[in-house]
Amino acid sequence: QVQLVESGGGSVQAGGSLRLSCAVFGYTGSSYYMAWFRQAPGKEREGVATINSDGSTSYADSVKGRFTISQDNAKNTLYLQMNSLKPEDTAMYYCAANYGGSWWPTLLPERFGYWGQGTQVNVSS
């Protein structure tokens, strides 16, 4: 059973940085794609950034140039480095994964079969 466990959320002032981590348990294959999503209260879940097993990346326009998605295969961990944070980045952030399939690049939630429990990010002005 695949499990995704996020960490690294917290509170920061506008302009600050945070790094989110997502530890992956239970998957030993080589073909996958993963992503970070976020959801603010009263809003739909929004795709932020995605990466595939080849290391290719794709970003939502709202975070391009500020956020970086990366992975450490030796540690089975996905990261999201968030710089120049803005109050509008405040949300619950979720890690998601899908194994196999040919939908990448995609930031549609329905294309991901596994989800973490989320980690909260609060950015104050």
PDB file of C-alpha atoms in Angstrom:
ATOM      1  CA  GLN A   1       0.000   0.000   0.000  1.00  0.00           C
ATOM      2  CA  VAL A   2       1.431   3.353  -1.049  1.00  0.00           C
ATOM      3  CA  GLN A   3       1.505   6.068   1.600  1.00  0.00           C
ATOM      4  CA  LEU A   4       2.482   9.703   1.227  1.00  0.00           C
ATOM      5  CA  VAL A   5       3.416  11.730   4.309  1.00  0.00           C
ATOM      6  CA  GLU A   6       3.910  15.499   4.051  1.00  0.00           C
ATOM      7  CA  SER A   7       5.842  17.721   6.441  1.00  0.00           C
ATOM      8  CA  GLY A   8       7.432  21.156   6.552  1.00  0.00           C
ATOM      9  CA  GLY A   9       4.422  23.434   6.652  1.00  0.00           C
ATOM     10  CA  GLY A  10       4.235  26.377   9.009  1.00  0.00           C
ATOM     11  CA  SER A  11       3.772  30.108   9.324  1.00  0.00           C
ATOM     12  CA  VAL A  12       5.976  32.639   7.579  1.00  0.00           C
ATOM     13  CA  GLN A  13       5.870  36.315   6.659  1.00  0.00           C
ATOM     14  CA  ALA A  14       5.405  37.449   3.082  1.00  0.00           C
ATOM     15  CA  GLY A  15       8.676  37.229   1.178  1.00  0.00           C
ATOM     16  CA  GLY A  16       9.858  34.297   3.251  1.00  0.00           C
ATOM     17  CA  SER A  17      10.587  30.697   2.295  1.00  0.00           C
ATOM     18  CA  LEU A  18       9.499  27.211   3.286  1.00  0.00           C
ATOM     19  CA  ARG A  19      10.420  23.750   2.071  1.00  0.00           C
ATOM     20  CA  LEU A  20       7.786  21.032   2.069  1.00  0.00           C
ATOM     21  CA  SER A  21       8.691  17.351   2.062  1.00  0.00           C
ATOM     22  CA  CYS A  22       6.669  14.294   1.063  1.00  0.00           C
ATOM     23  CA  ALA A  23       7.974  10.886   2.100  1.00  0.00           C
ATOM     24  CA  VAL A  24       6.787   7.985  -0.069  1.00  0.00           C
ATOM     25  CA  PHE A  25       6.274   4.547   1.424  1.00  0.00           C
ATOM     26  CA  GLY A  26       5.344   1.297  -0.299  1.00  0.00           C
ATOM     27  CA  TYR A  27       6.205   1.982  -3.952  1.00  0.00           C
ATOM     28  CA  THR A  28       9.160   0.319  -5.616  1.00  0.00           C
ATOM     29  CA  GLY A  29       8.423   0.894  -9.308  1.00  0.00           C
ATOM     30  CA  SER A  30      10.240   3.177 -11.722  1.00  0.00           C
ATOM     31  CA  SER A  31       7.417   4.827 -13.680  1.00  0.00           C
ATOM     32  CA  TYR A  32       5.472   7.490 -11.850  1.00  0.00           C
ATOM     33  CA  TYR A  33       4.603  11.138 -11.638  1.00  0.00           C
ATOM     34  CA  MET A  34       4.039  13.235  -8.557  1.00  0.00           C
ATOM     35  CA  ALA A  35       2.741  16.688  -7.760  1.00  0.00           C
ATOM     36  CA  TRP A  36       1.960  19.270  -5.128  1.00  0.00           C
ATOM     37  CA  PHE A  37      -1.554  20.644  -4.854  1.00  0.00           C
ATOM     38  CA  ARG A  38      -3.001  23.241  -2.533  1.00  0.00           C
ATOM     39  CA  GLN A  39      -6.449  24.122  -1.308  1.00  0.00           C
ATOM     40  CA  ALA A  40      -7.474  27.300   0.455  1.00  0.00           C
ATOM     41  CA  PRO A  41     -10.735  27.521   2.431  1.00  0.00           C
ATOM     42  CA  GLY A  42     -13.701  27.886   0.087  1.00  0.00           C
ATOM     43  CA  LYS A  43     -11.607  27.274  -3.006  1.00  0.00           C
ATOM     44  CA  GLU A  44     -11.053  24.311  -5.294  1.00  0.00           C
ATOM     45  CA  ARG A  45      -7.918  22.197  -5.086  1.00  0.00           C
ATOM     46  CA  GLU A  46      -5.247  23.738  -7.314  1.00  0.00           C
ATOM     47  CA  GLY A  47      -2.264  22.021  -8.892  1.00  0.00           C
ATOM     48  CA  VAL A  48       1.004  23.800  -8.103  1.00  0.00           C
ATOM     49  CA  ALA A  49       3.847  21.758  -9.595  1.00  0.00           C
ATOM     50  CA  THR A  50       4.474  18.304 -10.976  1.00  0.00           C
ATOM     51  CA  ILE A  51       7.464  16.075 -11.697  1.00  0.00           C
ATOM     52  CA  ASN A  52       7.828  12.738 -13.439  1.00  0.00           C
ATOM     53  CA  SER A  53      10.179   9.822 -12.965  1.00  0.00           C
ATOM     54  CA  ASP A  54      12.564  11.293 -15.567  1.00  0.00           C
ATOM     55  CA  GLY A  55      12.859  14.466 -13.512  1.00  0.00           C
ATOM     56  CA  SER A  56      10.944  16.705 -15.905  1.00  0.00           C
ATOM     57  CA  THR A  57       8.892  19.415 -14.209  1.00  0.00           C
ATOM     58  CA  SER A  58       5.927  21.636 -14.901  1.00  0.00           C
ATOM     59  CA  TYR A  59       4.462  24.512 -12.871  1.00  0.00           C
ATOM     60  CA  ALA A  60       1.287  26.492 -12.508  1.00  0.00           C
ATOM     61  CA  ASP A  61       1.690  30.064 -13.754  1.00  0.00           C
ATOM     62  CA  SER A  62       0.945  31.404 -10.281  1.00  0.00           C
ATOM     63  CA  VAL A  63       4.137  29.896  -8.827  1.00  0.00           C
ATOM     64  CA  LYS A  64       6.583  29.905 -11.752  1.00  0.00           C
ATOM     65  CA  GLY A  65       9.895  31.401 -10.753  1.00  0.00           C
ATOM     66  CA  ARG A  66       9.076  31.170  -7.032  1.00  0.00           C
ATOM     67  CA  PHE A  67       8.512  27.451  -6.357  1.00  0.00           C
ATOM     68  CA  THR A  68      10.741  24.499  -7.251  1.00  0.00           C
ATOM     69  CA  ILE A  69       9.666  20.852  -7.202  1.00  0.00           C
ATOM     70  CA  SER A  70      12.371  18.212  -6.830  1.00  0.00           C
ATOM     71  CA  GLN A  71      12.859  14.632  -5.732  1.00  0.00           C
ATOM     72  CA  ASP A  72      15.479  12.552  -3.992  1.00  0.00           C
ATOM     73  CA  ASN A  73      15.039   9.005  -5.252  1.00  0.00           C
ATOM     74  CA  ALA A  74      17.511   7.597  -2.724  1.00  0.00           C
ATOM     75  CA  LYS A  75      15.326   8.947   0.084  1.00  0.00           C
ATOM     76  CA  ASN A  76      11.981   8.332  -1.669  1.00  0.00           C
ATOM     77  CA  THR A  77      11.114  11.938  -0.950  1.00  0.00           C
ATOM     78  CA  LEU A  78       9.474  14.726  -2.931  1.00  0.00           C
ATOM     79  CA  TYR A  79      10.164  18.373  -2.123  1.00  0.00           C
ATOM     80  CA  LEU A  80       8.631  21.757  -2.802  1.00  0.00           C
ATOM     81  CA  GLN A  81      10.908  24.733  -2.217  1.00  0.00           C
ATOM     82  CA  MET A  82       8.753  27.828  -1.886  1.00  0.00           C
ATOM     83  CA  ASN A  83      10.418  31.240  -2.082  1.00  0.00           C
ATOM     84  CA  SER A  84       9.035  34.784  -2.172  1.00  0.00           C
ATOM     85  CA  LEU A  85       5.882  33.581  -0.494  1.00  0.00           C
ATOM     86  CA  LYS A  86       2.754  35.695  -0.739  1.00  0.00           C
ATOM     87  CA  PRO A  87      -0.370  35.774   1.473  1.00  0.00           C
ATOM     88  CA  GLU A  88      -2.302  34.208  -1.409  1.00  0.00           C
ATOM     89  CA  ASP A  89      -0.077  31.118  -1.097  1.00  0.00           C
ATOM     90  CA  THR A  90      -1.793  30.364   2.217  1.00  0.00           C
ATOM     91  CA  ALA A  91      -3.432  26.922   1.902  1.00  0.00           C
ATOM     92  CA  MET A  92      -3.289  23.289   2.851  1.00  0.00           C
ATOM     93  CA  TYR A  93      -0.642  21.698   0.651  1.00  0.00           C
ATOM     94  CA  TYR A  94      -1.000  18.100  -0.519  1.00  0.00           C
ATOM     95  CA  CYS A  95       1.416  15.676  -2.098  1.00  0.00           C
ATOM     96  CA  ALA A  96      -0.033  13.367  -4.783  1.00  0.00           C
ATOM     97  CA  ALA A  97       1.264  10.504  -6.892  1.00  0.00           C
ATOM     98  CA  ASN A  98       0.265   8.232  -9.728  1.00  0.00           C
ATOM     99  CA  TYR A  99       2.039   5.146 -10.971  1.00  0.00           C
ATOM    100  CA  GLY A 100       2.107   4.205 -14.621  1.00  0.00           C
ATOM    101  CA  GLY A 101      -0.298   5.941 -16.979  1.00  0.00           C
ATOM    102  CA  SER A 102       0.464   8.516 -19.650  1.00  0.00           C
ATOM    103  CA  TRP A 103      -1.263  11.671 -18.424  1.00  0.00           C
ATOM    104  CA  TRP A 104       1.862  13.621 -17.540  1.00  0.00           C
ATOM    105  CA  PRO A 105       2.214  16.607 -17.586  1.00  0.00           C
ATOM    106  CA  THR A 106      -0.998  17.143 -15.697  1.00  0.00           C
ATOM    107  CA  LEU A 107      -2.162  19.108 -12.685  1.00  0.00           C
ATOM    108  CA  LEU A 108      -5.667  17.681 -12.679  1.00  0.00           C
ATOM    109  CA  PRO A 109      -6.451  16.099  -9.288  1.00  0.00           C
ATOM    110  CA  GLU A 110      -8.382  13.245 -10.902  1.00  0.00           C
ATOM    111  CA  ARG A 111      -5.188  12.032 -12.612  1.00  0.00           C
ATOM    112  CA  PHE A 112      -3.575  11.204  -9.274  1.00  0.00           C
ATOM    113  CA  GLY A 113      -4.483   8.072  -7.342  1.00  0.00           C
ATOM    114  CA  TYR A 114      -2.588   8.578  -4.096  1.00  0.00           C
ATOM    115  CA  TRP A 115      -2.707  11.527  -1.719  1.00  0.00           C
ATOM    116  CA  GLY A 116      -1.095  12.593   1.513  1.00  0.00           C
ATOM    117  CA  GLN A 117      -2.902  14.094   4.473  1.00  0.00           C
ATOM    118  CA  GLY A 118      -1.705  17.641   3.834  1.00  0.00           C
ATOM    119  CA  THR A 119       0.445  20.217   5.595  1.00  0.00           C
ATOM    120  CA  GLN A 120      -0.704  23.765   6.345  1.00  0.00           C
ATOM    121  CA  VAL A 121       1.135  26.824   5.039  1.00  0.00           C
ATOM    122  CA  ASN A 122       0.230  30.263   6.376  1.00  0.00           C
ATOM    123  CA  VAL A 123       1.753  33.409   4.901  1.00  0.00           C
ATOM    124  CA  SER A 124       1.107  36.687   6.691  1.00  0.00           C
ATOM    125  CA  SER A 125       1.452  40.140   5.181  1.00  0.00           C
TER     126      SER A 125
END
